[in-house]
Amino acid sequence: MKTRSQRLEIPVLLGTQTLFNIGFYAVVPFLAVVLSSDFLLASTAVGLILGIRTFAQQGLFLAGGTLADRFGARTMILIGCAVRAAGFLTLAASLWPSTPHLGMFIFGTLLTGFGGALFSPGLNILVAAAQSARDQGQVQHVRRATLFAWLSITGEIGAVTGPLMGSALWGWGFSTVAGFGAVFFVAIGIFLALTLGKTDTASALSAATGAGTKASKPHSSFRECLRDRQFLAFCSLHAADLVAYNQLYLAIPLELERQDMPTQWLGLIFAWISILTLSLQIPLSWLAARIGPAATLRMGYILSALGFSVLAFIPSSAFGEETSLVRILCAVTLMTLGHMSVHPTALSLVPKFAGLNATGSYFGLLSTCGGLAVLLGNMLFGWLLSHTAGAAELSFIPWLVMIIPLLLASWLGSRLVRDRMLRTRSA
């Protein structure tokens, strides 16, 4: 019989994702504005600094996951909250002098990224343990949406709410916005210190799998995940999803500019993405539970590839001279549906790849591969975009950087997962 603390565990974990995203999106979307207006940096320098911030988070997930395996998920979540609070406070302090301090601002952006690299793998570990515990009591023929699908929804609620809070505080200046973010993450840390159980990662996973013996206790996974060729291959292939989804923040704004469309349309596009996520994530998760992970991955990668194919091969004139936004919305819809299909599925597969190993390094490696791929993919996409500018007959080439990896992931990634699941069942 579940205790009261066990019944509260899942709502706390899902609510934590909402809180994390509220605090994050209340501050981070305004970094580019501050860098260009307060520090007078060119767009290239702004893009570089923000790219480094993203890499400081995604690229260091492997380190965060390994530390969570070593010191416990709860401990690293609390440390991550403190680091991110320090990062936001540093951002605010960089604007206090009469002459803003750029070096301090950049250091603050790195701290915010590193804080996320510390707490996100820990949250994934605890969600995976809760999912496994829930599956133990689930009737075999009953299929429900995974907790990672619900994590996407609760995260999207925070992503929608955060910018509204940041905008409401913007009238008092960015220092106030960043200061609010620092206080908010301190409050989150206190809340989690009081509500998260003190069970360490290994014990949580052992209890979730029903093991409970020393022989089956999860052990360090850093070396194991790097030696797992199948998992390395899966991480490399699945990185195409993060590269593709990241184009909502890079390629789509550039496409609007290329079409001479107002930048304000981005607000409508991101509102549409939120509507899709909040309304369709759970139905897609139900479908994924019915058709299985391999088929879900194949479908999701293809949907994303089709989204980029719309941009690559269908001209705006196909939708009428005055309705080119429809073409972009069609592409964004397919890309979002693809990401909604494969992202929760990939996260739910990590414990299956890990087996008896602790899952922190596995979650970390999956995200780190994605972060590296985004850094390299964006550079290649930007280079191709600049070298094909003005040549209408070559305008499809940059989009192939997104389409080809997604098709490879659909073909090879789904086969790899199917083979791994068959091997796991026969073991």
XYZ file of C-alpha atoms in Angstrom:
427
model
C 0.000 0.000 0.000
C 1.357 3.430 -0.965
C 2.214 5.926 1.736
C 1.056 9.518 1.597
C 4.564 10.661 0.541
C 4.583 8.156 -2.342
C 1.186 9.401 -3.541
C 2.507 12.982 -3.531
C 5.724 12.104 -5.371
C 4.416 12.240 -8.952
C 2.536 15.581 -8.592
C 5.637 17.094 -6.968
C 7.904 15.918 -9.811
C 5.551 17.156 -12.526
C 4.953 20.434 -10.704
C 8.709 20.883 -10.382
C 9.052 20.880 -14.169
C 6.447 23.662 -14.359
C 8.289 25.714 -11.743
C 11.666 25.196 -13.425
C 10.298 26.447 -16.753
C 8.496 29.418 -15.216
C 11.749 30.595 -13.649
C 13.773 29.876 -16.779
C 11.456 31.495 -19.332
C 10.843 34.519 -17.119
C 14.499 35.500 -17.625
C 16.302 33.757 -20.515
C 14.167 35.033 -23.452
C 15.284 38.574 -22.549
C 19.039 37.864 -22.653
C 19.334 38.727 -26.346
C 17.577 42.067 -25.781
C 19.982 43.006 -22.973
C 23.081 41.946 -24.932
C 22.083 44.072 -27.913
C 20.633 47.123 -26.104
C 22.701 47.390 -22.903
C 25.987 45.954 -24.172
C 25.539 47.068 -27.820
C 26.725 43.721 -29.230
C 26.247 42.684 -32.843
C 23.825 39.860 -33.633
C 26.722 37.459 -34.349
C 28.173 38.018 -30.861
C 24.724 37.676 -29.286
C 24.179 34.372 -31.084
C 27.591 33.097 -29.959
C 26.980 33.938 -26.290
C 23.525 32.366 -26.299
C 24.909 29.320 -28.106
C 27.562 28.907 -25.425
C 24.845 29.141 -22.751
C 22.866 26.374 -24.437
C 25.954 24.196 -24.745
C 26.817 24.828 -21.075
C 23.478 23.182 -20.265
C 22.936 20.472 -22.872
C 26.638 19.701 -23.324
C 27.193 19.144 -19.602
C 24.194 16.889 -18.996
C 26.521 13.868 -18.962
C 28.481 15.415 -16.085
C 25.243 16.257 -14.259
C 23.868 12.755 -14.728
C 27.092 11.133 -13.536
C 27.123 13.330 -10.428
C 23.479 12.394 -9.758
C 24.435 8.714 -9.900
C 27.274 9.375 -7.461
C 25.670 11.739 -4.948
C 21.930 11.176 -5.486
C 19.317 12.826 -7.695
C 17.771 14.879 -4.882
C 21.138 16.340 -3.871
C 22.029 17.406 -7.412
C 18.567 18.915 -8.000
C 18.994 21.123 -4.923
C 22.566 22.099 -5.901
C 21.350 22.850 -9.444
C 18.671 25.194 -8.087
C 21.310 27.030 -6.043
C 23.669 27.341 -9.046
C 20.914 28.691 -11.298
C 19.840 31.171 -8.602
C 23.479 32.321 -8.383
C 23.547 32.660 -12.168
C 20.452 34.858 -12.267
C 21.789 36.973 -9.390
C 25.067 37.424 -11.317
C 23.099 38.552 -14.386
C 21.307 41.166 -12.272
C 24.548 42.318 -10.628
C 26.272 42.804 -14.002
C 23.925 45.741 -14.687
C 24.263 47.426 -11.303
C 27.450 49.445 -12.111
C 27.111 52.616 -14.160
C 28.937 50.763 -16.943
C 27.457 47.262 -17.359
C 29.993 44.450 -16.894
C 29.920 42.110 -19.904
C 32.266 39.505 -18.418
C 30.042 39.143 -15.351
C 26.957 38.870 -17.591
C 28.525 36.077 -19.662
C 29.568 34.260 -16.475
C 25.977 34.520 -15.253
C 24.648 32.980 -18.466
C 27.091 30.070 -18.064
C 25.977 29.519 -14.470
C 22.318 29.389 -15.532
C 23.178 26.725 -18.107
C 25.278 24.697 -15.690
C 22.513 24.803 -13.085
C 20.147 23.201 -15.585
C 22.767 20.546 -16.394
C 22.822 19.636 -12.696
C 19.107 19.440 -11.881
C 17.524 18.186 -15.134
C 19.178 14.714 -15.168
C 18.226 14.290 -11.507
C 14.602 15.095 -12.284
C 14.625 12.604 -15.171
C 16.036 9.918 -12.846
C 13.244 10.409 -10.310
C 10.560 10.505 -13.024
C 11.946 7.268 -14.498
C 11.852 5.629 -11.051
C 8.260 6.821 -10.505
C 7.289 5.556 -13.976
C 8.788 2.146 -13.242
C 6.993 1.970 -9.892
C 3.710 2.916 -11.583
C 4.214 0.256 -14.258
C 4.639 -2.411 -11.568
C 1.032 -1.947 -10.501
C -0.372 -1.499 -14.003
C -2.553 -4.214 -15.504
C -0.653 -5.703 -18.449
C -3.191 -4.843 -21.158
C -3.785 -1.287 -19.895
C -1.646 1.361 -21.600
C -1.381 4.877 -20.221
C 0.467 8.018 -21.151
C 4.010 7.963 -19.783
C 5.059 10.367 -17.074
C 7.529 11.829 -19.572
C 4.562 12.841 -21.743
C 2.991 14.565 -18.734
C 6.403 16.139 -18.069
C 6.252 17.725 -21.533
C 2.820 19.179 -20.772
C 3.729 20.576 -17.358
C 6.922 21.989 -18.853
C 4.951 23.701 -21.611
C 2.675 25.322 -19.019
C 5.772 26.837 -17.464
C 7.143 27.868 -20.864
C 3.926 29.785 -21.573
C 3.657 31.362 -18.112
C 7.307 32.359 -17.650
C 7.584 35.001 -20.413
C 4.350 36.613 -19.201
C 5.841 37.024 -15.723
C 9.097 38.352 -17.163
C 7.217 40.837 -19.350
C 5.197 42.046 -16.359
C 8.436 42.826 -14.489
C 10.268 44.294 -17.494
C 9.111 47.823 -16.664
C 11.420 47.785 -13.600
C 14.394 46.723 -15.727
C 16.201 43.463 -16.439
C 17.946 43.489 -13.047
C 14.523 43.139 -11.435
C 13.583 40.321 -13.832
C 16.820 38.433 -13.131
C 16.542 39.112 -9.394
C 13.037 37.657 -9.449
C 14.433 34.557 -11.182
C 17.085 34.159 -8.483
C 14.547 34.424 -5.647
C 12.191 32.081 -7.500
C 14.836 29.333 -7.778
C 15.769 29.729 -4.130
C 12.080 29.210 -3.307
C 11.961 26.152 -5.576
C 14.996 24.707 -3.810
C 13.404 25.191 -0.379
C 10.141 23.640 -1.621
C 11.939 20.580 -3.017
C 14.109 20.186 0.087
C 10.900 19.861 2.089
C 8.909 17.689 -0.341
C 11.342 15.393 -2.140
C 12.032 12.168 -0.300
C 15.562 11.542 0.912
C 15.810 8.152 -0.794
C 18.988 8.053 -2.889
C 18.984 7.293 -6.603
C 20.058 3.695 -6.323
C 17.442 2.877 -3.698
C 14.706 4.593 -5.693
C 15.482 2.638 -8.820
C 15.911 -0.598 -6.914
C 12.522 -0.131 -5.272
C 10.948 0.826 -8.553
C 12.127 -2.319 -10.282
C 11.178 -4.446 -7.307
C 14.753 -5.630 -6.860
C 15.669 -4.629 -3.349
C 18.720 -6.849 -3.161
C 22.350 -5.929 -3.191
C 22.961 -8.039 -6.244
C 20.496 -6.081 -8.298
C 21.301 -2.643 -6.915
C 22.046 -0.180 -9.753
C 25.717 0.724 -10.032
C 27.819 3.456 -11.598
C 26.923 3.862 -15.272
C 29.439 6.382 -16.696
C 31.750 3.825 -18.263
C 28.958 1.403 -19.045
C 26.961 3.923 -21.107
C 30.085 4.942 -23.056
C 30.829 1.266 -23.772
C 27.244 0.527 -24.813
C 27.544 0.759 -28.605
C 23.820 0.376 -29.178
C 23.026 3.224 -26.795
C 25.755 5.425 -28.302
C 24.272 4.772 -31.740
C 20.775 5.588 -30.446
C 21.996 8.847 -28.859
C 23.714 9.852 -32.112
C 20.619 9.132 -34.192
C 18.146 10.698 -31.747
C 20.246 13.891 -31.672
C 18.513 14.703 -34.971
C 15.327 15.398 -32.984
C 16.911 18.089 -30.794
C 18.597 19.662 -33.832
C 15.255 19.712 -35.628
C 13.298 21.136 -32.701
C 15.941 23.809 -32.137
C 15.160 25.158 -35.614
C 11.941 26.613 -34.231
C 14.238 29.221 -32.656
C 16.702 29.589 -35.557
C 15.459 28.467 -38.960
C 11.821 29.531 -38.586
C 12.643 33.176 -37.669
C 15.115 33.246 -40.588
C 12.458 31.859 -42.926
C 10.042 34.579 -41.824
C 12.715 37.145 -42.596
C 13.442 35.569 -45.993
C 9.737 35.765 -46.839
C 9.648 39.456 -45.763
C 7.092 38.620 -43.085
C 6.816 40.545 -39.786
C 8.827 39.108 -36.891
C 5.702 39.562 -34.753
C 4.313 36.431 -36.416
C 6.699 34.454 -34.171
C 4.328 35.080 -31.265
C 1.503 33.390 -33.170
C 3.743 30.496 -34.153
C 4.883 29.808 -30.585
C 1.311 30.141 -29.301
C 0.307 27.509 -31.867
C 3.130 25.219 -30.659
C 1.850 25.547 -27.087
C -1.706 24.745 -28.179
C -0.505 21.637 -30.009
C 1.556 20.467 -27.034
C -1.143 21.006 -24.424
C -3.930 19.449 -26.494
C -2.223 16.569 -28.331
C 0.672 15.355 -26.162
C -1.430 12.889 -24.168
C -3.370 11.493 -27.187
C -0.026 10.985 -28.964
C 1.315 9.229 -25.879
C -1.709 6.902 -25.874
C -1.050 6.107 -29.528
C 2.624 5.496 -28.746
C 1.655 3.030 -26.001
C -0.478 1.117 -28.507
C 1.966 0.898 -31.408
C 5.174 0.536 -29.372
C 8.367 2.607 -29.116
C 10.002 1.511 -32.394
C 6.961 2.424 -34.502
C 6.490 5.678 -32.561
C 10.070 6.742 -33.235
C 9.754 5.881 -36.913
C 6.543 7.904 -37.195
C 7.886 10.883 -35.226
C 11.141 11.272 -37.135
C 9.266 11.068 -40.445
C 6.778 13.730 -39.335
C 9.629 16.109 -38.525
C 11.325 15.331 -41.852
C 8.073 16.086 -43.657
C 7.914 19.453 -41.875
C 11.311 20.448 -43.239
C 10.376 19.033 -46.643
C 7.503 21.533 -46.777
C 10.013 24.359 -46.348
C 12.499 22.814 -48.765
C 10.300 21.780 -51.671
C 6.931 23.569 -51.472
C 7.007 27.228 -52.578
C 4.981 29.887 -50.831
C 2.972 30.394 -54.009
C 1.417 26.951 -53.482
C -0.606 28.488 -50.640
C -1.347 31.753 -52.426
C 0.602 34.984 -52.570
C -0.803 36.403 -49.330
C -0.887 33.214 -47.242
C 2.762 32.120 -47.022
C 2.339 31.921 -43.233
C 0.158 28.847 -43.827
C 3.179 27.077 -45.329
C 5.284 27.845 -42.262
C 2.492 26.806 -39.882
C 2.136 23.496 -41.757
C 5.870 22.887 -41.370
C 5.866 23.877 -37.686
C 2.874 21.620 -36.996
C 4.602 18.574 -38.498
C 7.863 19.348 -36.684
C 6.069 19.787 -33.349
C 4.049 16.579 -33.732
C 7.261 14.734 -34.555
C 9.040 16.053 -31.471
C 6.031 15.320 -29.261
C 6.100 11.721 -30.491
C 9.791 10.909 -30.150
C 10.999 12.981 -27.186
C 8.967 11.339 -24.372
C 9.468 7.958 -26.039
C 13.249 8.346 -26.104
C 13.333 9.394 -22.437
C 11.180 6.434 -21.424
C 13.594 4.071 -23.239
C 16.660 5.229 -21.283
C 16.027 2.954 -18.237
C 15.579 0.010 -20.613
C 18.966 0.682 -22.182
C 20.527 1.171 -18.730
C 19.253 -2.113 -17.337
C 20.764 -2.628 -13.869
C 23.013 0.428 -14.263
C 22.050 3.731 -12.653
C 20.358 5.922 -15.254
C 21.910 9.346 -14.618
C 24.818 9.008 -17.048
C 22.493 7.499 -19.659
C 20.091 10.452 -19.473
C 23.079 12.787 -19.509
C 24.682 11.201 -22.576
C 21.402 11.398 -24.515
C 21.159 15.154 -23.904
C 24.877 15.826 -24.363
C 24.859 14.207 -27.811
C 21.880 16.409 -28.672
C 23.668 19.532 -27.452
C 26.774 18.773 -29.541
C 24.618 18.056 -32.577
C 22.760 21.378 -32.186
C 26.040 23.278 -32.017
C 27.445 21.583 -35.151
C 24.120 21.425 -37.006
C 23.379 25.119 -36.526
C 26.852 26.049 -37.754
C 26.466 23.904 -40.874
C 22.923 25.133 -41.518
C 23.987 28.772 -41.176
C 26.982 28.254 -43.465
C 24.850 26.619 -46.169
C 22.188 29.295 -45.809
C 24.705 32.069 -46.415
C 26.252 30.265 -49.418
C 22.913 29.576 -51.117
C 21.413 33.022 -50.513
C 20.112 34.546 -53.731
C 20.117 31.216 -55.582
C 16.481 30.108 -55.625
C 17.320 26.803 -57.316
C 19.613 25.886 -54.374
C 17.359 27.075 -51.542
C 16.420 23.496 -50.607
C 20.013 22.462 -49.787
C 20.257 23.866 -46.200
C 17.077 22.005 -45.239
C 18.717 18.700 -46.204
C 20.907 19.118 -43.096
C 17.695 18.512 -41.108
C 15.876 16.068 -43.406
C 18.622 13.481 -43.994
C 19.520 12.857 -40.292
C 15.812 12.528 -39.442
C 15.271 9.948 -42.187
C 18.342 8.021 -41.011
C 17.012 8.115 -37.438
C 13.627 6.854 -38.645
C 15.207 3.942 -40.502
C 18.088 2.948 -38.235
C 16.932 4.254 -34.845
C 13.630 2.396 -34.851
C 15.376 -0.845 -35.927
C 17.961 -0.431 -33.179
C 15.270 0.052 -30.516
C 13.268 -2.920 -31.789
C 16.351 -5.173 -31.673
C 17.296 -3.950 -28.181
C 13.783 -4.574 -26.855
C 13.756 -8.090 -28.317
C 17.139 -8.819 -26.758
C 15.943 -7.495 -23.389
C 12.834 -9.689 -23.440
C 14.817 -12.823 -24.316
C 17.470 -12.192 -21.628
